[in-house]
Coordinates of C-alpha atoms and ligand atoms in Angstrom, one line a residue:
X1 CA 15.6 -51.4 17.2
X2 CA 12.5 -49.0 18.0
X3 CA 11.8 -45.5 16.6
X4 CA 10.2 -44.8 19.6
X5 CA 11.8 -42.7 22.5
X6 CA 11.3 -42.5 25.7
X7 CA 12.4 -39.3 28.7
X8 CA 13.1 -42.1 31.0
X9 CA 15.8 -45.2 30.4
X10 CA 17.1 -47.6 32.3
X11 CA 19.9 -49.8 31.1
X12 CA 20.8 -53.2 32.8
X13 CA 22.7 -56.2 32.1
X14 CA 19.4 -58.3 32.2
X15 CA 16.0 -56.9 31.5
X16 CA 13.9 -57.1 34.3
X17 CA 10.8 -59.8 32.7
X18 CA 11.3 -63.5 32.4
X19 CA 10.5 -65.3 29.2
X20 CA 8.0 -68.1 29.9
X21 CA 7.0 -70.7 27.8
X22 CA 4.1 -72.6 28.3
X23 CA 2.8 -76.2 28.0
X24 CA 1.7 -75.2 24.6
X25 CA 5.2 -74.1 23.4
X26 CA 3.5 -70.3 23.4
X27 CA 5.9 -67.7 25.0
X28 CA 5.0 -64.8 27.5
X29 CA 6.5 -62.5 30.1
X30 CA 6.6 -62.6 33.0
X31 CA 8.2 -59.8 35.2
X32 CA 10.8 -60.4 37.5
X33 CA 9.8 -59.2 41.5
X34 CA 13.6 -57.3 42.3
X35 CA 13.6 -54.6 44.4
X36 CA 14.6 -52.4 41.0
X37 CA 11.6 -53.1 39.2
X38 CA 9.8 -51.9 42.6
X39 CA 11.3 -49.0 43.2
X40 CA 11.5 -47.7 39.1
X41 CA 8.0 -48.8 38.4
X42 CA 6.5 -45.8 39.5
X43 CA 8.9 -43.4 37.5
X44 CA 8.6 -45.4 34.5
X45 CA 4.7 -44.9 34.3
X46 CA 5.1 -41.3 35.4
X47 CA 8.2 -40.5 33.1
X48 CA 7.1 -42.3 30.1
X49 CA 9.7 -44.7 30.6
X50 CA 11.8 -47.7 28.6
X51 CA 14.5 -50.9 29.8
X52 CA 17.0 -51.6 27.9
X53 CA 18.4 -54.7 28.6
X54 CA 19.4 -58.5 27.9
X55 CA 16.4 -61.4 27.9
X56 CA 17.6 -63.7 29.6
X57 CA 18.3 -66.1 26.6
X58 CA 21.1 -66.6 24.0
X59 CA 20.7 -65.3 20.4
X60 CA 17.4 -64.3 21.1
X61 CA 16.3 -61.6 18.1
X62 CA 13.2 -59.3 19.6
X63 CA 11.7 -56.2 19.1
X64 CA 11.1 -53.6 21.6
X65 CA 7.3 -54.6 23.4
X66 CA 5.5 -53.5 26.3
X67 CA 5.3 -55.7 29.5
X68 CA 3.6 -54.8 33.2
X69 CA 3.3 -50.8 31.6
X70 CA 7.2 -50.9 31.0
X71 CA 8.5 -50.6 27.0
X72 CA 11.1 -53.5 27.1
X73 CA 13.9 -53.0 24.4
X74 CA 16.4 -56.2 24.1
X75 CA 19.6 -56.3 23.3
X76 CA 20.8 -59.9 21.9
X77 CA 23.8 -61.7 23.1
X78 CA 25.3 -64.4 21.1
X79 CA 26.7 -67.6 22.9
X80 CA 29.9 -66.2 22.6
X81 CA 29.1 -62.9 24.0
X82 CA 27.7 -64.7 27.0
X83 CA 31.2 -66.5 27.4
X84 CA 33.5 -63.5 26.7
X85 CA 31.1 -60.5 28.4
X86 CA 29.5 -62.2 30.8
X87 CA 30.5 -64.8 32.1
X88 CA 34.5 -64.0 31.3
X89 CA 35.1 -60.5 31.9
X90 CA 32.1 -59.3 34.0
X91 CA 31.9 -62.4 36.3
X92 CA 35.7 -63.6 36.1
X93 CA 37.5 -60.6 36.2
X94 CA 35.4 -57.4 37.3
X95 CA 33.4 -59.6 39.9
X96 CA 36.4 -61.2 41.8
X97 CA 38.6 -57.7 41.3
X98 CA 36.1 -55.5 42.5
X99 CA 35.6 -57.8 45.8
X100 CA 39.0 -57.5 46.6
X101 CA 40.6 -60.6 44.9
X102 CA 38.3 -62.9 47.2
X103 CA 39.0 -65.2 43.8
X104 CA 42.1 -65.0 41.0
X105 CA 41.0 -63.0 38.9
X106 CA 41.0 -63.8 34.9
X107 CA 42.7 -61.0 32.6
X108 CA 42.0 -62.0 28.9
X109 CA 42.3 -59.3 25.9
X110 CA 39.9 -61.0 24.0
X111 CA 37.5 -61.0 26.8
X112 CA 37.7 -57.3 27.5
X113 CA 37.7 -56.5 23.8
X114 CA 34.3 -58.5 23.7
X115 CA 33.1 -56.5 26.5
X116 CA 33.6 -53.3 25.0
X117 CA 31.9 -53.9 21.6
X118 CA 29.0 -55.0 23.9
X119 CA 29.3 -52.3 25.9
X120 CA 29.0 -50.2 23.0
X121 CA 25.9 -52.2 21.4
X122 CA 23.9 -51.5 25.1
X123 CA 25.2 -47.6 24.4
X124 CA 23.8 -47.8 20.7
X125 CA 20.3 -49.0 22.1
X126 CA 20.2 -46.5 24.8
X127 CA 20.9 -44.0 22.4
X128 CA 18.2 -45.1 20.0
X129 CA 15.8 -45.2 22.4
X130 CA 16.2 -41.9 24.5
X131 CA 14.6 -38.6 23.7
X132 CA 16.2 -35.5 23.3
X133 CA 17.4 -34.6 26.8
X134 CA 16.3 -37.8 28.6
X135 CA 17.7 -39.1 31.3
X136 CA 19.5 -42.2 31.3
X137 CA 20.0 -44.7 34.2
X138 CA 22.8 -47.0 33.4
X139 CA 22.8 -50.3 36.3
X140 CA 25.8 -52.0 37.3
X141 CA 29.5 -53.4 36.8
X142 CA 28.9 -54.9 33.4
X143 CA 28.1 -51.5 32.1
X144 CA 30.9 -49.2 32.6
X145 CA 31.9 -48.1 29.8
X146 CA 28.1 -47.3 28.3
X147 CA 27.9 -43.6 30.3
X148 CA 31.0 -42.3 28.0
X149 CA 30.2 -44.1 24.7
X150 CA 26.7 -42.7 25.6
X151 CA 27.8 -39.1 26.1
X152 CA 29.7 -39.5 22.6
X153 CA 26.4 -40.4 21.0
X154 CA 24.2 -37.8 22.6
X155 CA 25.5 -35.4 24.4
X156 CA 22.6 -34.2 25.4
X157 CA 21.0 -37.1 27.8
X158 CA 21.8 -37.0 31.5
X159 CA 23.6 -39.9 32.2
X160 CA 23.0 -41.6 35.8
X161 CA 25.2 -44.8 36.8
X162 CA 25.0 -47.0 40.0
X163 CA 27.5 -49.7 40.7
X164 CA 25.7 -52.1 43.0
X165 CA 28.9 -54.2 43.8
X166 CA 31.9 -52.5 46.0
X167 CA 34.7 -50.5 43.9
X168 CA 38.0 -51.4 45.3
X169 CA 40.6 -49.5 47.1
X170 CA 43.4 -48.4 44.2
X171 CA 46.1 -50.8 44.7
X172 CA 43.7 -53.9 43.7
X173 CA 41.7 -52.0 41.2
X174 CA 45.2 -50.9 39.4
X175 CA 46.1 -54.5 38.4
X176 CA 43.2 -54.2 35.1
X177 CA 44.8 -53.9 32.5
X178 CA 42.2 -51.5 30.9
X179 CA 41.7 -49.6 34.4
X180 CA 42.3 -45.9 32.3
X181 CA 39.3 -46.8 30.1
X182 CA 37.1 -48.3 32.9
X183 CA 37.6 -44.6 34.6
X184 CA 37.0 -43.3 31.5
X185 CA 33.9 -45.1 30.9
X186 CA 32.2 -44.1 34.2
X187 CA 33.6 -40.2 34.0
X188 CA 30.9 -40.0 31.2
X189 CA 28.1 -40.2 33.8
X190 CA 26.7 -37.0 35.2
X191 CA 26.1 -39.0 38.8
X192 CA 28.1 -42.5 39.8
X193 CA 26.6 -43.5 42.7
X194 CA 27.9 -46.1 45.0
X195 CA 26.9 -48.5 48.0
X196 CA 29.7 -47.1 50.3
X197 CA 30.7 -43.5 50.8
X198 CA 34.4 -45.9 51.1
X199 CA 33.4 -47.0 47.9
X200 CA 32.7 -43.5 46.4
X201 CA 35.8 -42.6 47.7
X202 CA 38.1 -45.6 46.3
X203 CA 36.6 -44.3 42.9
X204 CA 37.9 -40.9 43.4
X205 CA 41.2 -41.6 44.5
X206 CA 41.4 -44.0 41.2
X207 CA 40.7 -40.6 39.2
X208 CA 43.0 -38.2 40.9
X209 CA 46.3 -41.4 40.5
X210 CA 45.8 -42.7 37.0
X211 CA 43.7 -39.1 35.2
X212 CA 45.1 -36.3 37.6
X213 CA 41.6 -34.4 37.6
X214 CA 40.5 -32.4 40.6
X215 CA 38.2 -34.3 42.9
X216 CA 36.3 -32.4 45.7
X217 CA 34.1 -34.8 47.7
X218 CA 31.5 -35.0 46.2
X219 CA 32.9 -33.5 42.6
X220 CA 35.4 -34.6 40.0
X221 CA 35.8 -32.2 37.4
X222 CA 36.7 -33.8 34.4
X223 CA 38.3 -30.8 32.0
X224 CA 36.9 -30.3 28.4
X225 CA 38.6 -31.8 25.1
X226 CA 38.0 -30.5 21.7
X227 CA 35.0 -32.1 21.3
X228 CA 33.9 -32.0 24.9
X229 CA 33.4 -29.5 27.3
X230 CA 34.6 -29.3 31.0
X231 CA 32.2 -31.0 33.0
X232 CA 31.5 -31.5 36.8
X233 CA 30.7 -35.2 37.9
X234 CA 29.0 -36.3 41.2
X235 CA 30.8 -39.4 42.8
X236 CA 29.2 -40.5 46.3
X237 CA 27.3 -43.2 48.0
X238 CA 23.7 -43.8 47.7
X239 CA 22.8 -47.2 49.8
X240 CA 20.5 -49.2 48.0
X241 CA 17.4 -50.9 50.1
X242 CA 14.5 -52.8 49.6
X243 CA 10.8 -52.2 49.1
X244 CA 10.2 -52.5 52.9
X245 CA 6.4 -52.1 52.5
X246 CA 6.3 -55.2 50.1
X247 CA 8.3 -57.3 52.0
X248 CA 6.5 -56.4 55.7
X249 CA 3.1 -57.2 54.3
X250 CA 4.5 -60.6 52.7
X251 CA 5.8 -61.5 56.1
X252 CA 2.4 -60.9 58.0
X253 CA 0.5 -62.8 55.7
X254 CA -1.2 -65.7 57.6
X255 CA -0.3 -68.3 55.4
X256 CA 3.6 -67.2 55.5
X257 CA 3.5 -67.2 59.4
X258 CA 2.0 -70.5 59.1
X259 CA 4.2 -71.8 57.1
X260 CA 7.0 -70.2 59.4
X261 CA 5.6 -72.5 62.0
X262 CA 5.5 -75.3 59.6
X263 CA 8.9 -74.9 58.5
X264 CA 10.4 -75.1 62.5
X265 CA 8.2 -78.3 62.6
X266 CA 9.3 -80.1 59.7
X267 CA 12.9 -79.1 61.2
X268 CA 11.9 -81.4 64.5
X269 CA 11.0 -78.2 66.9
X270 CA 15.0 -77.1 67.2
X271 CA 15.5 -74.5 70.3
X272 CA 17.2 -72.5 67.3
X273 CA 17.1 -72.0 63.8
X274 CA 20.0 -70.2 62.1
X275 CA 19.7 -69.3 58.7
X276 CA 22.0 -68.6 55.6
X277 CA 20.1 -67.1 52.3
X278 CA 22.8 -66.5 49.6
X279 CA 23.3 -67.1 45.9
X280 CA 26.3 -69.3 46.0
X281 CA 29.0 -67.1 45.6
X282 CA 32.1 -67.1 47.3
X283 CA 32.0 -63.3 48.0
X284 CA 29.4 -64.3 51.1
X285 CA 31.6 -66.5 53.2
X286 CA 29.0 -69.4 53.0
X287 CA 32.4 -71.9 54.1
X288 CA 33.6 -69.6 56.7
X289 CA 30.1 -70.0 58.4
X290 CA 29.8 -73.7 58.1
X291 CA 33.3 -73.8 59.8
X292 CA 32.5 -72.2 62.8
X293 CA 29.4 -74.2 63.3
X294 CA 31.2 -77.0 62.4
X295 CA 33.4 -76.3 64.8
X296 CA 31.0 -75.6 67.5
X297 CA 29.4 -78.9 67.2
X298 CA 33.2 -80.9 67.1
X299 CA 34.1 -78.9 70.7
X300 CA 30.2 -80.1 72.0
X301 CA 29.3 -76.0 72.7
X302 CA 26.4 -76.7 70.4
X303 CA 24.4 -79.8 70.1
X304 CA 22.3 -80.9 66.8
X305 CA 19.7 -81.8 69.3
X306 CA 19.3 -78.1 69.9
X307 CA 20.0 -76.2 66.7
X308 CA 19.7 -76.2 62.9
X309 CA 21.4 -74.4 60.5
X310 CA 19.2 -74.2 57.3
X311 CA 21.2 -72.9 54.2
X312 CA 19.5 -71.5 51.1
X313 CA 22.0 -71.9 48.3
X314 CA 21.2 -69.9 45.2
X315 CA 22.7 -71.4 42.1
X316 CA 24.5 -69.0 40.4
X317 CA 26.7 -68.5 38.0
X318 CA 27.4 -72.1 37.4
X319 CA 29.6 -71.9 33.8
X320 CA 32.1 -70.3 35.3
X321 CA 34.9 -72.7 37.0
X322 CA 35.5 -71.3 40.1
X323 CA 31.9 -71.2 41.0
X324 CA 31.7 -75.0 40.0
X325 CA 34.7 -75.7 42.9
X326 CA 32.9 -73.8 45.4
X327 CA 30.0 -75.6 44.9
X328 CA 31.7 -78.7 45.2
X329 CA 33.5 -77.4 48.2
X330 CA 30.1 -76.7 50.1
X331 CA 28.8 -79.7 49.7
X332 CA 31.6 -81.6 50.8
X333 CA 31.7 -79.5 53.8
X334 CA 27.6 -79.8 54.5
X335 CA 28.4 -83.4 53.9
X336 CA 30.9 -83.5 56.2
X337 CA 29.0 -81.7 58.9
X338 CA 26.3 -83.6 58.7
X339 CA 27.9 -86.7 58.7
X340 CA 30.1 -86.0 61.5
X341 CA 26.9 -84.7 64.2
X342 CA 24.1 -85.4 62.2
X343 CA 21.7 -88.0 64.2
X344 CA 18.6 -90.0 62.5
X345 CA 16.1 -87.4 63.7
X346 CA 18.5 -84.2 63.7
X347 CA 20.3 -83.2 60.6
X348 CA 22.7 -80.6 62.0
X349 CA 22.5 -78.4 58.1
X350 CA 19.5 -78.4 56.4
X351 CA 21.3 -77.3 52.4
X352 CA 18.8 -75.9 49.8
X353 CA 20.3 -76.0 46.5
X354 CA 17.8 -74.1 45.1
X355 CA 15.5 -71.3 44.9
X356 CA 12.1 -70.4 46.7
X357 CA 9.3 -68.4 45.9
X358 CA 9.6 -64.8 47.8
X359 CA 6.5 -66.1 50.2
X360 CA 8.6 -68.9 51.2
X361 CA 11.7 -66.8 51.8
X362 CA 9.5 -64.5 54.1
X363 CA 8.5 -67.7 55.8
X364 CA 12.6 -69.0 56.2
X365 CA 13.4 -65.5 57.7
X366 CA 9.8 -65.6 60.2
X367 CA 11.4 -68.8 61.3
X368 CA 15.0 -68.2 62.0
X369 CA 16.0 -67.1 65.4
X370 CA 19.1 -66.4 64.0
X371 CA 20.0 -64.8 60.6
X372 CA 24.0 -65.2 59.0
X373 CA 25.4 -63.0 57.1
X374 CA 29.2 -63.3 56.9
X375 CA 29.9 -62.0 53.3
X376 CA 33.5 -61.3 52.8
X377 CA 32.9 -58.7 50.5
X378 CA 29.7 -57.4 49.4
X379 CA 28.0 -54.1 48.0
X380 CA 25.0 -53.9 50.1
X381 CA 23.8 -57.6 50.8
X382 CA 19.7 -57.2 50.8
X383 CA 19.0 -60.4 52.6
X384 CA 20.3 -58.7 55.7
X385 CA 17.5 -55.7 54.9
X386 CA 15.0 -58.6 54.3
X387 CA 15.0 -60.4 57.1
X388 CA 15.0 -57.4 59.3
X389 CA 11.8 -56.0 57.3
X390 CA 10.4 -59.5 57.8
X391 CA 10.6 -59.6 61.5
X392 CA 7.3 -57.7 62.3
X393 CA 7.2 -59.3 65.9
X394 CA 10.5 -57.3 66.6
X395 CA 12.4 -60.6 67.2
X396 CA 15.4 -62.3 65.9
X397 CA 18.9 -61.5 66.5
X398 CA 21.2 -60.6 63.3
X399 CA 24.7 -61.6 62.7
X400 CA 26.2 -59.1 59.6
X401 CA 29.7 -59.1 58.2
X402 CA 31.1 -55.5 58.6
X403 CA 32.4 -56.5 54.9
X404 CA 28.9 -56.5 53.7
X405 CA 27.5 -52.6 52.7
X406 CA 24.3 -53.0 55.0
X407 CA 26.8 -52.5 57.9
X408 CA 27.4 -49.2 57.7
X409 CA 23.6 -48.5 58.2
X410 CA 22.8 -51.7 60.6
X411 CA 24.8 -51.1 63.4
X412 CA 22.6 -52.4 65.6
X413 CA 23.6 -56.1 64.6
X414 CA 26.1 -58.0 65.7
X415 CA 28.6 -57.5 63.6
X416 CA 31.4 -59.9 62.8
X417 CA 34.9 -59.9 61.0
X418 CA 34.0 -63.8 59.6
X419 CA 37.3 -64.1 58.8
X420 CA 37.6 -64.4 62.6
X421 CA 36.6 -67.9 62.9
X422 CA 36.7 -67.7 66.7
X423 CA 35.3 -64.2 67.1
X424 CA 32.5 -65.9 64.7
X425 CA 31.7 -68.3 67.1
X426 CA 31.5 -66.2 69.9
X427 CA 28.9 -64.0 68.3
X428 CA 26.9 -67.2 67.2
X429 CA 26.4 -68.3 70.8
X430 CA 26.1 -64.5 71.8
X431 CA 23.2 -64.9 69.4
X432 CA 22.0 -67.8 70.3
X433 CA 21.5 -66.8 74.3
X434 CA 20.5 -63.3 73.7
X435 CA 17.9 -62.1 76.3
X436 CA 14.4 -61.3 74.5
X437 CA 15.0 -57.8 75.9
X438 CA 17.8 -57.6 74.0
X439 CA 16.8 -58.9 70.9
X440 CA 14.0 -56.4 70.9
X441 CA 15.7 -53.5 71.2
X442 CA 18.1 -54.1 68.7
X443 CA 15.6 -55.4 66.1
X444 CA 13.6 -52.3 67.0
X445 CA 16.6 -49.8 65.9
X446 CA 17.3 -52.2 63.0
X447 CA 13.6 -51.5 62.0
X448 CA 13.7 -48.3 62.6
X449 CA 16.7 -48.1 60.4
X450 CA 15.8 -49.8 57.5
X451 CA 12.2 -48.4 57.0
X452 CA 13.8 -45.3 56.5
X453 CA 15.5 -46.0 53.7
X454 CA 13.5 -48.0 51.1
X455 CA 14.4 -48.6 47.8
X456 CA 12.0 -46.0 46.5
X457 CA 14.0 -43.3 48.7
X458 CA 17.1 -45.1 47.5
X459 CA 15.8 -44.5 43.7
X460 CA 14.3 -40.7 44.5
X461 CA 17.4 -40.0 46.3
X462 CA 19.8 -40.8 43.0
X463 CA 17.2 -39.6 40.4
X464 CA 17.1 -36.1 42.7
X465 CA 20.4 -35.8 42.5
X466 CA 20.7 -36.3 38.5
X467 CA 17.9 -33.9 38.2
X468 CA 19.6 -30.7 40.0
X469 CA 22.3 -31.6 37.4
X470 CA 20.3 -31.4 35.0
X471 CA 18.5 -28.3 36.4
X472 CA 21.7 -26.1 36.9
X473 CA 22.5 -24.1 34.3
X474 CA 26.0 -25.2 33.9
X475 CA 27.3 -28.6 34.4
X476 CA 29.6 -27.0 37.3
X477 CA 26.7 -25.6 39.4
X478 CA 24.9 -27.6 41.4
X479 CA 24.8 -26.8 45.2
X480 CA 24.4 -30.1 46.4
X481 CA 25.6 -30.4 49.9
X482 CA 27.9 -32.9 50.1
X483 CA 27.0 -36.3 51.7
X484 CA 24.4 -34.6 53.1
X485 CA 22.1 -38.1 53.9
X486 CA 24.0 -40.5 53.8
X487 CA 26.8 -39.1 56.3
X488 CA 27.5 -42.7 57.7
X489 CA 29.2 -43.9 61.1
X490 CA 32.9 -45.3 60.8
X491 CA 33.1 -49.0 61.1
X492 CA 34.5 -49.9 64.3
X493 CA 37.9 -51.2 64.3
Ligands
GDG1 C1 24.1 -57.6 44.2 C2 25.3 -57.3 45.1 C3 23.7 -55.8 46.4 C4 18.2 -65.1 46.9 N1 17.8 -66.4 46.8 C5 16.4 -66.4 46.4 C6 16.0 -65.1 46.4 N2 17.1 -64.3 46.6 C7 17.1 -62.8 46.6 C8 17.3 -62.3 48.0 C9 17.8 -60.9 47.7 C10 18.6 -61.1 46.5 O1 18.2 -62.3 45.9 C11 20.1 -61.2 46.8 O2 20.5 -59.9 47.0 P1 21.9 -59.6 47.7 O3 22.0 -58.1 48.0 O4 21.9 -60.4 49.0 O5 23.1 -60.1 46.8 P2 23.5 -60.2 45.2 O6 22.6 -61.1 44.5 O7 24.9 -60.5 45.3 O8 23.3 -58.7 44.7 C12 24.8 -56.9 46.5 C13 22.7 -56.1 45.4 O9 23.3 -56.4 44.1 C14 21.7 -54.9 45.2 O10 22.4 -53.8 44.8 O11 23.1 -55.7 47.7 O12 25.8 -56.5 47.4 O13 26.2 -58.3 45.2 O14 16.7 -60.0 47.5 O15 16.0 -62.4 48.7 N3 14.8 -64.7 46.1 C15 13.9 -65.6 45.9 N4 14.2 -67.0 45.9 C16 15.5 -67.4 46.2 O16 15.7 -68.6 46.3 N5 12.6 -65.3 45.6

């Protein structure tokens, strides 16, 4: 634990800097390049700032040190806090609940009692670290209870949280067992920001059925107890992004572009590349899209001669069951495909069970005419942002599931229902003739679109907001207009 504290603190699952070890055997650091680090690097240097957070390794024992000018300050998670916190109640029964039951999920007591008393060692880190009156930014679905058990510990901090994964509508969310204390947990934040205003709103309604407090969009007012006073809590969406700038001048590198050009070689000069970049989860539809192109190909309205579909899979996750079936599921079904249409010199699904450096990702999303998104469920989905920040020479045509966050703000996709196999396959060949005109202009909007909300507005945007919280003089008064930017059009029906 460190005696040092620190104004600024951010608090996620996993700490964002790798552990490397070298051919030695000596250890280093290396930080990892997410869009949060980006957009929080700036306010950590200014604000003096510290991450609290997991290293990435079992039973790993570390002091707090300082890495890329950011104090890092680990938490340790046994084996069996991996098992029970991580990979059983945050990704087996949160994960699959909170994307509307895509998946069964898992309700074990002994899981969720594990996740509390390592909720409560991330809340005892935080609170060891932050000065008096910091303010504390808590990250994610695997947190939720850290803003109350926080509060308890110092009332004095202001206490941000962001869930970066969708909050479901009330009748799935009510089957948790411990859905009270999950409210409760959250209630202890002065801000809980969300992807979706729906999703901001699903949160809200949960309050008002199962703790009957008054909710005014965008204010719950949770009343005092005897140890706590009343207090005034913002609920409402603040989309996340990605750093745009980054990503643009990575894509007009000219050894990225090259390799785009490379990469549509290698794949035997197809008239189209479609792409799929996911990790391999079954909240992104990843089968429902290799159905309808399989599909496609079986009625001859596609031919392998002509197009490729090239499919990053991420591995993720791979300890828990269900993502070992879907795994073998995919493959089967890229087997299948490939099998079926696949010809010596034209493989109709190029399957990448791995991951790529972020230059060769640029390079995958220069080269697709095509990009796939057909999540089922997802927060925001930042490969959709990506690829549009990518695509510098204002081509391209994207498909994105209205499921997926990025939908609210990309209108100017084509947006699918993927559950609609045969509307799916429309919009692939819709894609796939799309005048250039066409594609222009609607890249252009998306462009247009995106750039204006970066992850660093996304960041300033939520860390304004806890600030005029922590600026009024009582925890009822902030004049924060509701919804104010992020008012968002109504996804068609
Ligand atoms: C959660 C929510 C929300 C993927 N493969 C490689 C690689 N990636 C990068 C992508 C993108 C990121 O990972 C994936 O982000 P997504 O948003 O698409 O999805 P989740 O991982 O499920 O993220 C999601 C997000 O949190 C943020 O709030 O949008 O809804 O589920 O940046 O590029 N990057 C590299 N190699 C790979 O092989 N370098």
């Amino acid at each position: 634990m460190t005696d040092e504290l620190y104004s600024f603190v951010v608090v996620s699952n996993r700490l964002p800097v790798d552990r490397v070890i070298d051919e030695s055997g000596t250890a280093s650091w290396k930080q990892s390049p997410g869009g949060l680090v980006t957009a929080l690097e700036p306010v950590m240097r200014a604000a003096d700032g510290a991450w609290v957070g997991w290293a990435g390794q079992a039973d790993l024992e570390l002091e707090p040190f300082d890495e890329g000018g950011i104090r890092i300050v680990p938490v340790k998670l046994s084996e069996s806090d991996l098992e029970m916190y991580y990979e059983g109640f945050s990704n087996d029964t949160l994960w699959p609940l909170y994307h509307d039951v895509i998946a069964q999920p898992s309700y074990h007591r002994i899981w969720w009692e594990r996740y509390v008393q390592v909720n409560r060692r991330f809340a005892e880190a935080t609170a060891a670290s932050s000065a008096p009156g910091a303010t504390v930014w808590v990250q994610d679905y695997q947190l939720q209870l850290v803003p109350a058990m926080l509060r308890e510990l110092r009332p004095d901090l202001v206490i941000g949280f962001f869930n970066h994964i969708p909050f479901p509508a009330y009748g799935i969310f009510s089957q948790l067992p411990w859905r009270g204390q999950i409210i409760d947990g959250l209630l202890g934040a002065d801000v809980v920001g969300f992807q979706r205003v729906a999703d901001a709103g699903n949160f809200s309604r949960a309050v008002r059925r199962l703790r009957g407090y008054s909710t005014k969009t965008p204010y719950i007012d949770v009343p005092g107890t005897d140890d706590q006073p009343a207090r005034r809590v913002i609920a409402r969406a603040f989309p996340i992004s990605i750093d745009v700038t980054g990503f643009q001048e990575l894509a007009a590198r000219p050894e990225v572009q090259e390799r785009a050009a490379q990469i549509r070689a290698d794949l035997g000069n197809p008239k189209t590349i479609m792409l799929g970049v996911d990790r391999l989860d079954y909240t992104k539809g990843i089968g429902h899209r290799l159905k309808a192109f399989g599909e496609l190909l079986a009625e001859g309205r596609l031919s392998v001669e002509d197009i490729t579909l090239v499919q990053v899979a991420t591995p993720s996750r791979e300890r828990v069951e269900s993502y070992r079936q879907l795994r073998d599921e995919i493959e089967l079904t890229v087997g299948r495909i490939n099998g079926d249409y696949g010809t010596i010199s034209h493989q109709a699904v190029s399957y990448l069970h791995h991951g790529f450096p972020r230059e060769e990702m640029a390079a995958f999303y220069l080269a697709a005419d095509v990009m796939l998104v057909t999540a089922l469920r997802d927060g925001m989905n930042l490969v959709a942002k990506e690829y549009v920040a990518a695509r510098g020479d204002e081509d391209g045509v994207l498909i994105l599931s209205e499921f997926a966050g990025a939908s609210d703000e990309l209108r100017a996709a084509l947006l699918v229902n993927p559950h609609d196999i045969d509307g799916l396959k429309d919009t692939i060949l819709r894609a796939i003739a799309m005048p250039r005109v066409e594609r222009r202009k609607r890249m252009r909007m998306l462009r247009r679109r995106v750039s204006e909300n970066d992850v660093t507005h996304w960041s300033n945007s939520f860390l304004s907001t806890l600030r005029e919280v922590k600026g009024s003089a009582s925890w009822g008064g902030s004049d924060l207009a509701p919804e104010t930017e992020w008012t968002i059009e109504k996804p068609s029906p």
